[in-house]
XYZ file of N, CA and C in Angstrom:
603
model
N -35.455 -8.034 19.468
C -34.421 -9.027 19.243
C -33.201 -8.796 20.143
N -32.893 -7.533 20.444
C -31.731 -7.253 21.299
C -31.909 -7.868 22.680
N -33.149 -7.857 23.200
C -33.397 -8.462 24.507
C -33.158 -9.961 24.467
N -33.547 -10.608 23.367
C -33.310 -12.048 23.217
C -31.813 -12.322 23.202
N -31.070 -11.511 22.453
C -29.620 -11.694 22.372
C -28.984 -11.513 23.743
N -29.404 -10.476 24.475
C -28.832 -10.245 25.810
C -29.125 -11.413 26.740
N -30.354 -11.944 26.667
C -30.723 -13.076 27.515
C -29.889 -14.299 27.163
N -29.774 -14.597 25.868
C -28.961 -15.734 25.437
C -27.505 -15.547 25.853
N -27.002 -14.319 25.739
C -25.619 -14.037 26.103
C -25.400 -14.298 27.593
N -26.313 -13.787 28.427
C -26.186 -13.989 29.883
C -26.232 -15.483 30.233
N -27.156 -16.212 29.605
C -27.269 -17.655 29.868
C -26.004 -18.386 29.455
N -25.447 -17.980 28.325
C -24.239 -18.636 27.828
C -23.062 -18.372 28.765
N -22.895 -17.125 29.209
C -21.811 -16.799 30.141
C -21.980 -17.586 31.445
N -23.206 -17.639 31.959
C -23.463 -18.375 33.203
C -23.127 -19.861 33.035
N -23.508 -20.438 31.894
C -23.237 -21.857 31.650
C -21.728 -22.119 31.565
N -20.993 -21.232 30.888
C -19.535 -21.389 30.805
C -18.887 -21.210 32.172
N -19.422 -20.293 32.984
C -18.866 -20.093 34.328
C -19.022 -21.347 35.179
N -20.155 -22.036 35.023
C -20.365 -23.298 35.750
C -19.332 -24.332 35.304
N -19.106 -24.411 34.010
C -18.132 -25.388 33.489
C -16.748 -25.114 34.044
N -16.296 -23.864 33.952
C -14.926 -23.561 34.379
C -14.762 -23.683 35.893
N -15.768 -23.236 36.623
C -15.664 -23.244 38.090
C -15.926 -24.633 38.666
N -17.077 -25.241 38.289
C -17.508 -26.483 38.940
C -16.926 -27.742 38.302
N -16.759 -27.755 36.989
C -16.277 -28.960 36.322
C -14.765 -28.966 36.109
N -14.195 -27.803 35.828
C -12.748 -27.737 35.601
C -11.984 -27.308 36.855
N -12.674 -26.638 37.770
C -12.027 -26.196 39.001
C -11.108 -24.999 38.832
N -11.341 -24.210 37.795
C -10.500 -23.023 37.571
C -11.039 -21.871 38.418
N -10.219 -21.265 39.255
C -10.692 -20.136 40.072
C -11.190 -18.985 39.197
N -12.217 -18.294 39.694
C -12.794 -17.177 38.932
C -11.750 -16.109 38.619
N -10.829 -15.875 39.560
C -9.800 -14.846 39.322
C -8.890 -15.232 38.159
N -8.609 -16.523 38.017
C -7.770 -16.982 36.905
C -8.518 -16.811 35.588
N -9.803 -17.148 35.580
C -10.595 -16.965 34.354
C -10.690 -15.491 33.999
N -10.862 -14.664 35.001
C -10.972 -13.228 34.742
C -9.686 -12.675 34.127
N -8.545 -13.110 34.650
C -7.266 -12.562 34.198
C -6.703 -13.246 32.948
N -7.054 -14.525 32.732
C -6.404 -15.290 31.660
C -7.408 -15.981 30.730
N -8.684 -15.765 30.956
C -9.720 -16.514 30.238
C -9.729 -16.345 28.737
N -9.236 -15.217 28.224
C -9.260 -14.977 26.780
C -7.889 -15.195 26.134
N -6.989 -15.875 26.828
C -5.609 -15.986 26.344
C -5.490 -16.738 25.023
N -6.326 -17.751 24.776
C -6.259 -18.466 23.488
C -6.621 -17.526 22.348
N -7.593 -16.652 22.608
C -7.988 -15.656 21.609
C -6.799 -14.749 21.285
N -6.064 -14.363 22.332
C -4.888 -13.508 22.137
C -3.798 -14.234 21.358
N -3.613 -15.531 21.632
C -2.606 -16.311 20.904
C -2.922 -16.274 19.411
N -4.170 -16.500 19.057
C -4.557 -16.475 17.639
C -4.375 -15.073 17.057
N -4.759 -14.062 17.825
C -4.668 -12.683 17.333
C -3.231 -12.278 17.017
N -2.275 -12.763 17.821
C -0.883 -12.347 17.642
C -0.047 -13.338 16.836
N -0.641 -14.468 16.432
C 0.128 -15.536 15.805
C 0.884 -15.098 14.556
N 0.228 -14.429 13.661
C 0.879 -14.017 12.413
C 1.069 -12.507 12.334
N 1.092 -11.863 13.478
C 1.154 -10.401 13.493
C 2.582 -9.863 13.423
N 3.559 -10.734 13.645
C 4.945 -10.264 13.705
C 5.287 -9.645 15.054
N 4.332 -9.673 15.989
C 4.550 -9.097 17.319
C 4.916 -10.228 18.276
N 6.161 -10.674 18.175
C 6.611 -11.861 18.897
C 6.489 -11.714 20.415
N 6.769 -10.528 20.939
C 6.688 -10.328 22.394
C 5.254 -10.501 22.882
N 4.306 -9.997 22.112
C 2.895 -10.140 22.491
C 2.453 -11.599 22.396
N 2.912 -12.299 21.361
C 2.567 -13.713 21.206
C 3.142 -14.531 22.352
N 4.387 -14.230 22.719
C 5.022 -14.946 23.827
C 4.252 -14.721 25.127
N 3.826 -13.486 25.367
C 3.058 -13.178 26.575
C 1.704 -13.887 26.552
N 1.054 -13.920 25.389
C -0.241 -14.604 25.271
C -0.088 -16.090 25.561
N 0.994 -16.693 25.073
C 1.241 -18.117 25.345
C 1.498 -18.366 26.827
N 2.183 -17.431 27.486
C 2.404 -17.559 28.932
C 1.073 -17.499 29.682
N 0.210 -16.574 29.269
C -1.103 -16.447 29.908
C -1.919 -17.727 29.704
N -1.841 -18.292 28.499
C -2.562 -19.537 28.216
C -2.029 -20.680 29.063
N -0.729 -20.725 29.258
C -0.139 -21.780 30.080
C -0.623 -21.680 31.525
N -0.789 -20.455 32.032
C -1.337 -20.273 33.383
C -2.737 -20.863 33.453
N -3.517 -20.645 32.404
C -4.874 -21.193 32.346
C -4.825 -22.721 32.325
N -3.922 -23.298 31.521
C -3.785 -24.757 31.486
C -3.410 -25.303 32.866
N -2.459 -24.638 33.532
C -1.969 -25.125 34.823
C -3.012 -24.988 35.930
N -4.002 -24.117 35.738
C -5.053 -23.947 36.754
C -5.955 -25.167 36.835
N -5.932 -26.005 35.794
C -6.752 -27.221 35.788
C -6.010 -28.322 35.033
N -4.920 -28.841 35.633
C -4.075 -29.804 34.916
C -4.785 -31.111 34.562
N -5.878 -31.443 35.268
C -6.606 -32.674 34.987
C -7.529 -32.545 33.773
N -7.760 -31.306 33.321
C -8.661 -31.056 32.188
C -7.887 -31.134 30.877
N -8.427 -31.842 29.880
C -7.734 -31.878 28.581
C -7.478 -30.461 28.057
N -6.285 -30.256 27.526
C -5.920 -28.925 27.044
C -6.858 -28.452 25.933
N -7.332 -29.382 25.119
C -8.256 -28.992 24.047
C -9.521 -28.374 24.627
N -9.990 -28.897 25.756
C -11.201 -28.355 26.390
C -10.945 -26.934 26.892
N -9.781 -26.702 27.485
C -9.456 -25.365 27.989
C -9.250 -24.403 26.816
N -8.600 -24.866 25.760
C -8.384 -24.041 24.565
C -9.719 -23.558 24.000
N -10.669 -24.490 23.797
C -11.968 -24.116 23.233
C -12.774 -23.246 24.198
N -12.587 -23.479 25.485
C -13.254 -22.642 26.484
C -12.739 -21.207 26.398
N -11.429 -21.067 26.308
C -10.829 -19.737 26.225
C -11.267 -19.007 24.954
N -11.305 -19.713 23.829
C -11.788 -19.106 22.585
C -13.238 -18.660 22.723
N -14.033 -19.473 23.402
C -15.450 -19.140 23.565
C -15.637 -17.918 24.451
N -14.846 -17.817 25.520
C -14.912 -16.612 26.359
C -14.543 -15.372 25.538
N -13.510 -15.504 24.721
C -13.118 -14.383 23.879
C -14.228 -13.971 22.931
N -14.857 -14.965 22.299
C -15.952 -14.675 21.369
C -17.120 -14.008 22.098
N -17.443 -14.492 23.296
C -18.553 -13.913 24.058
C -18.284 -12.458 24.407
N -17.087 -12.171 24.885
C -16.812 -10.802 25.314
C -16.634 -9.851 24.144
N -16.100 -10.344 23.044
C -16.028 -9.490 21.859
C -17.422 -9.238 21.288
N -18.290 -10.230 21.387
C -19.678 -10.041 20.936
C -20.352 -8.967 21.769
N -20.104 -8.973 23.068
C -20.700 -7.957 23.942
C -20.156 -6.579 23.608
N -18.835 -6.493 23.391
C -18.215 -5.197 23.108
C -18.622 -4.633 21.759
N -18.865 -5.504 20.775
C -19.139 -5.048 19.418
C -20.547 -5.441 18.973
N -21.482 -5.417 19.907
C -22.830 -5.905 19.615
C -23.647 -4.890 18.823
N -23.191 -4.587 17.600
C -23.943 -3.670 16.755
C -24.683 -4.422 15.663
N -24.263 -5.630 15.363
C -24.865 -6.427 14.313
C -25.570 -7.615 14.966
N -26.891 -7.564 15.035
C -27.643 -8.602 15.741
C -27.453 -9.975 15.112
N -27.420 -10.028 13.803
C -27.259 -11.310 13.121
C -25.923 -11.948 13.464
N -24.852 -11.175 13.422
C -23.524 -11.702 13.775
C -23.491 -12.151 15.230
N -24.153 -11.391 16.109
C -24.191 -11.762 17.524
C -24.896 -13.094 17.716
N -26.022 -13.288 17.027
C -26.746 -14.559 17.133
C -25.915 -15.715 16.595
N -25.259 -15.500 15.485
C -24.440 -16.561 14.906
C -23.298 -16.926 15.843
N -22.682 -15.921 16.474
C -21.605 -16.187 17.428
C -22.130 -16.969 18.622
N -23.296 -16.577 19.131
C -23.878 -17.289 20.275
C -24.199 -18.735 19.926
N -24.683 -18.980 18.708
C -24.962 -20.353 18.284
C -23.679 -21.173 18.245
N -22.612 -20.577 17.704
C -21.327 -21.266 17.617
C -20.778 -21.564 19.010
N -20.854 -20.575 19.899
C -20.339 -20.745 21.258
C -21.136 -21.814 22.009
N -22.456 -21.842 21.814
C -23.287 -22.863 22.472
C -22.917 -24.259 21.982
N -22.670 -24.397 20.683
C -22.301 -25.714 20.176
C -20.902 -26.096 20.654
N -20.011 -25.120 20.778
C -18.666 -25.384 21.297
C -18.742 -25.821 22.761
N -19.700 -25.276 23.493
C -19.877 -25.676 24.895
C -20.215 -27.159 24.986
N -21.061 -27.627 24.075
C -21.377 -29.053 24.041
C -20.132 -29.889 23.794
N -19.263 -29.428 22.894
C -18.015 -30.154 22.608
C -17.114 -30.204 23.835
N -17.019 -29.076 24.540
C -16.175 -29.019 25.738
C -16.722 -29.952 26.814
N -18.028 -29.945 27.009
C -18.625 -30.846 28.007
C -18.337 -32.303 27.651
N -18.383 -32.623 26.366
C -18.069 -33.994 25.939
C -16.607 -34.321 26.220
N -15.708 -33.370 25.957
C -14.281 -33.595 26.194
C -13.977 -33.865 27.666
N -14.713 -33.218 28.558
C -14.440 -33.410 29.991
C -15.376 -34.444 30.617
N -16.205 -35.097 29.777
C -17.061 -36.180 30.254
C -18.208 -35.738 31.140
N -18.712 -34.516 30.930
C -19.764 -33.989 31.801
C -21.084 -33.729 31.076
N -21.190 -34.135 29.831
C -22.420 -33.836 29.102
C -23.509 -34.815 29.520
N -24.727 -34.320 29.609
C -25.853 -35.198 29.907
C -27.044 -34.829 29.022
N -28.080 -35.667 29.060
C -29.225 -35.484 28.157
C -29.911 -34.143 28.379
N -30.048 -33.727 29.631
C -30.715 -32.460 29.922
C -29.955 -31.292 29.297
N -28.636 -31.309 29.422
C -27.825 -30.228 28.855
C -27.942 -30.193 27.338
N -27.976 -31.373 26.712
C -28.124 -31.430 25.258
C -29.451 -30.806 24.846
N -30.520 -31.142 25.555
C -31.844 -30.600 25.222
C -31.899 -29.091 25.425
N -31.291 -28.604 26.498
C -31.267 -27.154 26.748
C -30.500 -26.453 25.632
N -29.345 -27.006 25.254
C -28.543 -26.413 24.184
C -29.300 -26.406 22.864
N -30.023 -27.500 22.584
C -30.794 -27.579 21.346
C -31.899 -26.522 21.334
N -32.532 -26.325 22.492
C -33.584 -25.302 22.581
C -33.024 -23.913 22.344
N -31.866 -23.623 22.921
C -31.226 -22.325 22.703
C -30.861 -22.142 21.233
N -30.327 -23.227 20.646
C -29.915 -23.140 19.248
C -31.134 -22.912 18.351
N -32.239 -23.588 18.660
C -33.452 -23.408 17.854
C -33.955 -21.973 17.961
N -33.920 -21.422 19.170
C -34.351 -20.032 19.362
C -33.436 -19.076 18.602
N -32.133 -19.295 18.715
C -31.188 -18.429 18.019
C -31.323 -18.563 16.507
N -31.562 -19.795 16.023
C -31.725 -20.010 14.583
C -32.963 -19.298 14.063
N -34.056 -19.395 14.809
C -35.288 -18.705 14.399
C -35.049 -17.199 14.350
N -34.361 -16.689 15.354
C -34.050 -15.261 15.370
C -33.140 -14.872 14.218
N -32.148 -15.724 13.922
C -31.230 -15.437 12.817
C -31.958 -15.432 11.486
N -32.873 -16.386 11.306
C -33.649 -16.429 10.060
C -34.498 -15.180 9.891
N -35.116 -14.743 10.994
C -35.930 -13.526 10.937
C -35.061 -12.313 10.613
N -33.872 -12.271 11.208
C -32.975 -11.145 10.947
C -32.446 -11.166 9.516
N -32.200 -12.360 8.984
C -31.772 -12.458 7.582
C -32.815 -11.814 6.669
N -34.080 -12.171 6.894
C -35.160 -11.627 6.064
C -35.261 -10.116 6.246
N -35.156 -9.674 7.500
C -35.240 -8.238 7.789
C -34.069 -7.487 7.156
N -32.875 -8.063 7.249
C -31.691 -7.423 6.666
C -31.779 -7.347 5.145
N -32.291 -8.417 4.518
C -32.434 -8.393 3.061
C -33.372 -7.282 2.621
N -34.498 -7.146 3.342
C -35.465 -6.095 3.004
C -34.855 -4.714 3.234
N -34.122 -4.557 4.343
C -33.515 -3.273 4.659
C -32.448 -2.922 3.626
N -31.649 -3.936 3.226
C -30.611 -3.688 2.232
C -31.241 -3.273 0.900
N -32.350 -3.906 0.522
C -33.036 -3.541 -0.724
C -33.496 -2.088 -0.663
N -34.006 -1.661 0.504
C -34.438 -0.269 0.671
C -33.246 0.688 0.553
N -32.115 0.307 1.156
C -30.912 1.146 1.092
C -30.418 1.234 -0.350
N -30.432 0.111 -1.080
C -29.992 0.125 -2.473
C -30.896 1.029 -3.313
N -32.193 0.977 -3.070
C -33.122 1.846 -3.807
C -32.832 3.312 -3.478
N -32.554 3.589 -2.209
C -32.216 4.956 -1.795
C -30.923 5.409 -2.485
N -29.932 4.518 -2.556
C -28.666 4.848 -3.211
C -28.875 5.116 -4.704
N -29.760 4.343 -5.326
C -30.058 4.579 -6.741
C -30.505 6.023 -6.962
N -31.283 6.530 -6.021
C -31.847 7.875 -6.172
C -30.928 8.979 -5.649
N -30.065 8.669 -4.667
C -29.341 9.735 -3.977
C -27.816 9.683 -4.034
N -27.222 8.599 -4.514
C -25.763 8.480 -4.482
C -25.087 9.619 -5.239
N -25.747 10.118 -6.266
C -25.156 11.209 -7.065
C -24.895 12.461 -6.225
N -25.555 12.562 -5.059
C -25.402 13.728 -4.196
C -24.189 13.637 -3.267
N -23.466 12.502 -3.314
C -22.348 12.305 -2.386
C -21.038 12.161 -3.151
N -19.992 12.766 -2.606
C -18.685 12.746 -3.269
C -17.919 11.468 -2.971
N -18.304 10.748 -1.927
C -17.588 9.516 -1.585
C -18.552 8.493 -1.000
N -18.104 7.254 -1.003
C -18.907 6.185 -0.406
C -19.015 6.373 1.106
N -17.949 6.905 1.723
C -17.995 7.152 3.170
C -19.081 8.165 3.528
N -19.196 9.221 2.723
C -20.213 10.243 2.990
C -21.614 9.658 2.834
N -21.803 8.820 1.827
C -23.104 8.179 1.640
C -23.417 7.267 2.825
N -22.399 6.522 3.283
C -22.597 5.621 4.429
C -22.954 6.406 5.682
N -22.313 7.572 5.870
C -22.639 8.425 7.021
C -24.094 8.868 6.969
N -24.586 9.172 5.760
C -25.979 9.609 5.612
C -26.947 8.468 5.889
N -26.525 7.242 5.614
C -27.407 6.078 5.772
C -27.451 5.609 7.224
N -26.268 5.497 7.844
C -26.150 4.874 9.169
C -26.998 5.601 10.217
N -27.963 4.886 10.758
C -28.804 5.422 11.819
C -29.856 6.407 11.367
N -29.867 6.744 10.073
C -30.850 7.714 9.570
C -31.769 7.068 8.540
N -31.174 6.600 7.457
C -31.963 5.925 6.427
C -32.295 4.507 6.870
N -31.355 3.899 7.588
C -31.561 2.534 8.106
C -30.908 2.426 9.481
N -31.477 1.603 10.369
C -30.925 1.452 11.722
C -29.725 0.508 11.743
N -28.652 0.929 11.072
C -27.448 0.112 10.985
C -26.238 0.967 11.339
N -25.158 0.299 11.697
C -23.919 0.994 12.041
C -23.226 1.480 10.773
N -22.309 2.430 10.938
C -21.568 2.975 9.796
C -20.852 1.871 9.032
N -20.227 0.941 9.775
C -19.461 -0.128 9.128
C -20.344 -0.954 8.188
N -21.553 -1.283 8.650
C -22.487 -2.038 7.809
C -22.929 -1.193 6.622
N -23.245 0.076 6.895
C -23.675 0.976 5.808
C -22.583 1.096 4.758
N -21.334 1.216 5.199
C -20.220 1.352 4.257
C -20.073 0.097 3.403
N -20.242 -1.059 4.029
C -20.157 -2.324 3.282
C -21.271 -2.408 2.244
N -22.465 -1.967 2.618
C -23.589 -2.013 1.688
C -23.393 -1.045 0.522
N -22.842 0.144 0.812
C -22.573 1.103 -0.265
C -21.555 0.506 -1.242
N -20.527 -0.129 -0.701
C -19.527 -0.774 -1.555
C -20.131 -1.879 -2.407
N -21.011 -2.655 -1.794
C -21.692 -3.734 -2.525
C -22.590 -3.155 -3.623
N -23.328 -2.091 -3.277
C -24.205 -1.429 -4.257
C -23.379 -0.929 -5.444
N -22.238 -0.313 -5.124
C -21.396 0.250 -6.195
C -20.883 -0.843 -7.122
N -20.447 -1.970 -6.546
C -19.961 -3.081 -7.373
C -21.075 -3.603 -8.281
N -22.257 -3.762 -7.717
C -23.385 -4.263 -8.522
C -23.720 -3.300 -9.645
N -23.738 -2.011 -9.348
C -24.076 -1.030 -10.365
C -22.964 -0.903 -11.418
N -21.711 -1.033 -10.964
C -20.586 -0.968 -11.913
C -20.611 -2.160 -12.866
N -21.122 -3.289 -12.353
C -21.220 -4.487 -13.207
C -22.451 -4.426 -14.103
N -23.258 -3.373 -13.944
C -24.450 -3.224 -14.771
C -25.651 -3.981 -14.275
N -25.603 -4.445 -12.987
C -26.737 -5.172 -12.414
C -27.748 -4.190 -11.887
N -29.003 -4.383 -12.176
C -30.038 -3.468 -11.685
C -30.932 -4.202 -10.714
């Protein structure tokens, strides 16, 4: 599944690069330096870090000015999509989340193409094919994750008494009992504890 995700990710980045370069006329250097600025604006919006928010807005304005003929909404959604793609690459530990992000970004690409008047039937069909592939993969991962979580819960039923904290139990699970990251293991331990505290078996 990781190979499928990497392939979809590469295709998505290539498709967005065509949009920004060929349809919007934004230089690659501008996209490289300012492409994630909308993501930064959202990240700093309610953070109380006014200087960072002001800088993010300046970076976004540079992106807008690089293609003044393009609707700002199209550039905004493009910038958010670049941010989502690169964060997915950096934090690609959860295959299901990565697939869901890629599906969202692919559908956002269709919206951007419509906003700039460049969508055509072939592109719609290609996007639908990618979405169908990603959906099938997501469904398979959902089933796999449910089975894996059930195995982890059964293991916790038998072994949680041996751990002094949920973090220690998660450390024992992550990459050993199940091929999941610590963060996922910790979330599952917390979920298991809530279910058991509520008396659910």
